[in-house]
Short mmCIF file of C-alpha atoms in Angstrom, two decimals:
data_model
loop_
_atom_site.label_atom_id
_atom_site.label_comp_id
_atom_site.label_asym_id
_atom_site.label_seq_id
_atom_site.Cartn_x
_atom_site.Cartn_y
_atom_site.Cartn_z
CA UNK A 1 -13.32 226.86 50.27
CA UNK A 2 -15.38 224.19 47.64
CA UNK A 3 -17.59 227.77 46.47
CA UNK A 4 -14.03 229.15 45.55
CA UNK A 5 -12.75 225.87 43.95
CA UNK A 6 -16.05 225.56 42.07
CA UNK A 7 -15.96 229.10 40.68
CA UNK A 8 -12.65 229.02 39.58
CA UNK A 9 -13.47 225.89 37.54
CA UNK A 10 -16.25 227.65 35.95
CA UNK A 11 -13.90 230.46 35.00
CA UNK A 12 -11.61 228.27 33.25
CA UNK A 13 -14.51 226.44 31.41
CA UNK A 14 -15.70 229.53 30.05
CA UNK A 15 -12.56 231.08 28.75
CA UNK A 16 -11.83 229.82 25.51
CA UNK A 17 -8.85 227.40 25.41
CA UNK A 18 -5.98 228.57 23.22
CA UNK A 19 -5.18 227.12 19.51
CA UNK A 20 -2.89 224.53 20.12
CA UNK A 21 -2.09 224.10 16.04
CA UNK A 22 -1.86 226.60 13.66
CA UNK A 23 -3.56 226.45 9.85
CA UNK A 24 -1.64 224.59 7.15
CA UNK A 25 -2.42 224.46 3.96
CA UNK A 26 -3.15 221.41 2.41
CA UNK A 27 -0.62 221.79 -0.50
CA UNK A 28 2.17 223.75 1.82
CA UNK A 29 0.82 227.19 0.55
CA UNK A 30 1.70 226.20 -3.01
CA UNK A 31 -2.24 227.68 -4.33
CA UNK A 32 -2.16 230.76 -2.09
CA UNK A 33 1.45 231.60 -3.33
CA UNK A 34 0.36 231.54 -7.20
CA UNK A 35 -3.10 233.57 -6.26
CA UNK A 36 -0.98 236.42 -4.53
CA UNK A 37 1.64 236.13 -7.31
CA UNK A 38 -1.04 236.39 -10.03
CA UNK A 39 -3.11 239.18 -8.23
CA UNK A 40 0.38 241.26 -7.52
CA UNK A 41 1.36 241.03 -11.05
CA UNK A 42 -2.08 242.23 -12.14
CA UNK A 43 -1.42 245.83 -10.40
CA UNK A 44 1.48 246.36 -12.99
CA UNK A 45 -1.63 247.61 -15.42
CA UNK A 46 -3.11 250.94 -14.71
CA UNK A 47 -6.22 250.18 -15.70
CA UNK A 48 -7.11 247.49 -13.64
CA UNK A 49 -5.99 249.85 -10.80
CA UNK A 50 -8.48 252.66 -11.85
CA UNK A 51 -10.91 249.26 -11.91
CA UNK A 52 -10.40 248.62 -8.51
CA UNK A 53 -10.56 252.72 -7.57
CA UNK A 54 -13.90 252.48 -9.87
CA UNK A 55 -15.74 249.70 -7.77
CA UNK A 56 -14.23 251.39 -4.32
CA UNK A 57 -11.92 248.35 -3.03
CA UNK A 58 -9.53 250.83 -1.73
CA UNK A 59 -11.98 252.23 0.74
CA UNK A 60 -12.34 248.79 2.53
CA UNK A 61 -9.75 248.73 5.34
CA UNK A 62 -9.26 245.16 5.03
CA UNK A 63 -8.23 245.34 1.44
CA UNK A 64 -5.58 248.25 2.53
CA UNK A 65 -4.50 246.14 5.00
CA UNK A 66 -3.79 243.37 2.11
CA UNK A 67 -1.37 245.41 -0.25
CA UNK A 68 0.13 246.32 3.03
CA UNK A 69 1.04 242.55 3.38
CA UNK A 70 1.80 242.00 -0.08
CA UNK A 71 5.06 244.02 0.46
CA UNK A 72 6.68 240.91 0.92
CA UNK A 73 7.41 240.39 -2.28
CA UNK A 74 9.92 243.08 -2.47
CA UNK A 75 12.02 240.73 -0.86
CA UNK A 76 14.68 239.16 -3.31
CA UNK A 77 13.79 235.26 -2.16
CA UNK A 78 9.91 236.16 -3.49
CA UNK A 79 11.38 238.88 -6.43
CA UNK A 80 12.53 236.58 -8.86
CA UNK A 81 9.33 235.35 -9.45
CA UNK A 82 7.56 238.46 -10.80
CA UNK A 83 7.64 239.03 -14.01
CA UNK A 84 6.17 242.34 -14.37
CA UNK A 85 8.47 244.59 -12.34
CA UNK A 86 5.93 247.55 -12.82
CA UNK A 87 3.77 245.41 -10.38
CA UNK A 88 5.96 246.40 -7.22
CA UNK A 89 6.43 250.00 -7.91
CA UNK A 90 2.73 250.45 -8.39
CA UNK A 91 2.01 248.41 -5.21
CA UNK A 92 4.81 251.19 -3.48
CA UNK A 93 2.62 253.70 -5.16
CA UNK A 94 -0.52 252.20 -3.60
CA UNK A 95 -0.07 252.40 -0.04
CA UNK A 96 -0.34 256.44 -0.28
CA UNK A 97 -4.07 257.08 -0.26
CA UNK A 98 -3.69 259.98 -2.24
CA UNK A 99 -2.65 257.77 -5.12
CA UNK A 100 -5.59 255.70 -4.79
CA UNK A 101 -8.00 258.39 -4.75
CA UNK A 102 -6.33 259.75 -7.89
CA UNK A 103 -6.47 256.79 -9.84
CA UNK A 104 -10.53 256.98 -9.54
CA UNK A 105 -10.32 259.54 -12.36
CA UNK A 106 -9.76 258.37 -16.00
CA UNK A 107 -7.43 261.04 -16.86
CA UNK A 108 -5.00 260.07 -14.38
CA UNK A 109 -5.07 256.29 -15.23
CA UNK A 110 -4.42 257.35 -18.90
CA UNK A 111 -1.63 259.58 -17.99
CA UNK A 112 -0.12 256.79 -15.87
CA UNK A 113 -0.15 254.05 -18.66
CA UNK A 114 1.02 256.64 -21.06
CA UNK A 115 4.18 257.18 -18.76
CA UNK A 116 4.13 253.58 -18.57
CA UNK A 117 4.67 253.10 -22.53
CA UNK A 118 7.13 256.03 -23.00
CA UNK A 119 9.44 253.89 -19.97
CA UNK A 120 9.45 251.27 -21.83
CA UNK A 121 10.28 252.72 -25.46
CA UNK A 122 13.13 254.60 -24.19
CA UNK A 123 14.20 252.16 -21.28
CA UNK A 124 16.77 249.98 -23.48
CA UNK A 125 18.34 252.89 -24.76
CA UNK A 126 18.60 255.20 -21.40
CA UNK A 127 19.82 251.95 -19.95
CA UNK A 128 22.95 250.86 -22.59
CA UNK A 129 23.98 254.86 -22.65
CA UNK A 130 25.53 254.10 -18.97
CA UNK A 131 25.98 250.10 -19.65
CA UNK A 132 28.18 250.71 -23.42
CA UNK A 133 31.65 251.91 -22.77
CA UNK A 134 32.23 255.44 -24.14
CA UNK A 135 34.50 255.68 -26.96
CA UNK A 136 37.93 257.61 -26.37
CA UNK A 137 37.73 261.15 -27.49
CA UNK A 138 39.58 262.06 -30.83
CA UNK A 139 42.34 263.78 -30.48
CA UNK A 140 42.22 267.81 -31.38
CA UNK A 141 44.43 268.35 -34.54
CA UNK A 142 45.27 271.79 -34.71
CA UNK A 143 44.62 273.59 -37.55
CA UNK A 144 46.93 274.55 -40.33
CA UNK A 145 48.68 278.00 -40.17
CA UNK A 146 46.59 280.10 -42.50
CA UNK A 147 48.68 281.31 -45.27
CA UNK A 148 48.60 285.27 -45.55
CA UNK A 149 46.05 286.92 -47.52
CA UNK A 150 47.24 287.75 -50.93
CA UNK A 151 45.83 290.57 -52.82
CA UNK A 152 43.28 290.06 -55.28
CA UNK A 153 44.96 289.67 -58.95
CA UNK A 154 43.88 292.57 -60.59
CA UNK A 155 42.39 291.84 -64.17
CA UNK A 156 44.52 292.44 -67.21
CA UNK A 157 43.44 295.16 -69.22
CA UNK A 158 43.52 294.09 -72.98
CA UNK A 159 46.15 295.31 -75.42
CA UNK A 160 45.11 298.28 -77.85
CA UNK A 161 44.85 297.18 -81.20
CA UNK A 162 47.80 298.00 -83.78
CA UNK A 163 47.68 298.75 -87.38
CA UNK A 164 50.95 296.99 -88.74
CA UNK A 165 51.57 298.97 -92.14
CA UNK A 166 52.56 296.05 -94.95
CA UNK A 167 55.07 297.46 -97.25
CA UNK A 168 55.69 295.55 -100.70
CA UNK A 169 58.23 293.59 -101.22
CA UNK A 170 61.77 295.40 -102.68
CA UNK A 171 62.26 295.14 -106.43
CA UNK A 172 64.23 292.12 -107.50
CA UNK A 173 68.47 293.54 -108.17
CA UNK A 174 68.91 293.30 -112.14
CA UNK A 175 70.76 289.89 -113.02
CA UNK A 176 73.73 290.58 -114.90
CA UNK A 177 72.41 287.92 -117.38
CA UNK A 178 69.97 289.66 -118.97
CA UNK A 179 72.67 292.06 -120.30
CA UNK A 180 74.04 289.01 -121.79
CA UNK A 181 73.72 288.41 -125.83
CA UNK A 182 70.40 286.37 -126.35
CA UNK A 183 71.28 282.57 -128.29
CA UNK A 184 70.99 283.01 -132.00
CA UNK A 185 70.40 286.94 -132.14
CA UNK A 186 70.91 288.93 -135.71
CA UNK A 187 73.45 291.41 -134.14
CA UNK A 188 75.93 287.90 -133.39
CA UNK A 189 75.68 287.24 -137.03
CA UNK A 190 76.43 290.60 -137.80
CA UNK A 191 79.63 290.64 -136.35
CA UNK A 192 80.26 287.16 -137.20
CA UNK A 193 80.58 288.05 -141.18
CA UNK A 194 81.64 291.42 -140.86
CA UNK A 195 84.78 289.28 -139.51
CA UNK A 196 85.09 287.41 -142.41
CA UNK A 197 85.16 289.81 -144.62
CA UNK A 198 87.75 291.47 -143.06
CA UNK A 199 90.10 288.67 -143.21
CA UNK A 200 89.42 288.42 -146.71
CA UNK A 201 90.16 292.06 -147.60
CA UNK A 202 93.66 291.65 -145.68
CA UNK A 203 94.36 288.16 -147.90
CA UNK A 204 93.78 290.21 -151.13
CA UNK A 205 95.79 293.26 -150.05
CA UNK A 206 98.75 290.78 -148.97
#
């Protein structure tokens, strides 16, 4: 009965005794909490993800095993810290091994950044299209009734030319004057003193 009690005390000397406090950090996690927010903000740029392809950190298990457990900042008590947004869809991107093996190749990184620059060119506007209300459609106003064709006005042909004949003027009608005696003519004197001497011829014969 002692040999028993003796090797069951050996037992428990050699087994290793549990952790009976777990690891704190000395500022409450406040310096591991700005190094994971940094580094998680830093995989918003393709080309430090084709740097990390490059130098082969996504073949070390351990390092897979990190971006797995920086998933928690999805969560919206850790999201409004990160000021990069394209940091978290990149880190979704990263836990499929075929797009870490792609981003090895330089023609891939540049076609990521390049669909990287055209989101955010045409982001603001894509975005307000669904955010700005719509303006109301104008109504249709129907068109006026056509009047009916009218023929086409025919041109007017010109008027022939006429020759008007121009007659001369009618002969002025004889005034009855000029039958008249002309003022101080020899036949008034004439008769004037063949008067006289009439009258004197009938004196003598009287």
């Amino acid at each position: 009965m002692a040999s028993i009690k003796e090797e069951e005390e050996d037992d428990e000397a050699s087994t290793p005794s549990s952790p009976t406090t777990l690891y704190k950090d000395p500022d409450d996690g406040r310096q591991r909490f700005l190094l994971e927010l940094e580094f998680v903000q830093c995989l918003a740029n393709p080309t430090y993800i084709h740097y990390l392809a490059q130098n082969r950190y996504f073949e070390d298990e351990a390092f897979i095993g990190y971006l797995k457990y920086l998933q928690y900042w999805q969560q919206p008590e850790y999201l409004k810290f990160i000021m990069y947004p394209h940091c978290l869809f990149f880190l979704e991107l990263l836990q499929n091994a075929n797009f870490r093996n792609a981003m090895a190749h330089p023609g891939n990184k540049e076609l990521a950044h390049r669909q990287q620059f055209y989101f955010w060119k045409n982001y603001r506007s894509n975005r307000l299209k669904h955010i700005m209300p719509r303006p109301l459609p104008e109504p249709v106003v129907a068109p006026p009734a056509s009047a009916p064709p009218q023929p086409p006005v025919q041109p007017v042909p010109p008027a022939p030319a006429t020759t008007i004949a121009v007659t001369a003027p009618p002969a002025p009608a004889p005034s009855p004057m000029q039958y008249a005696m002309p003022h101080g003519s020899a036949l008034a004197k004439n008769d004037m003193r063949s008067s006289g001497v009439e009258r004197r011829k009938r004196k003598k014969e009287g």
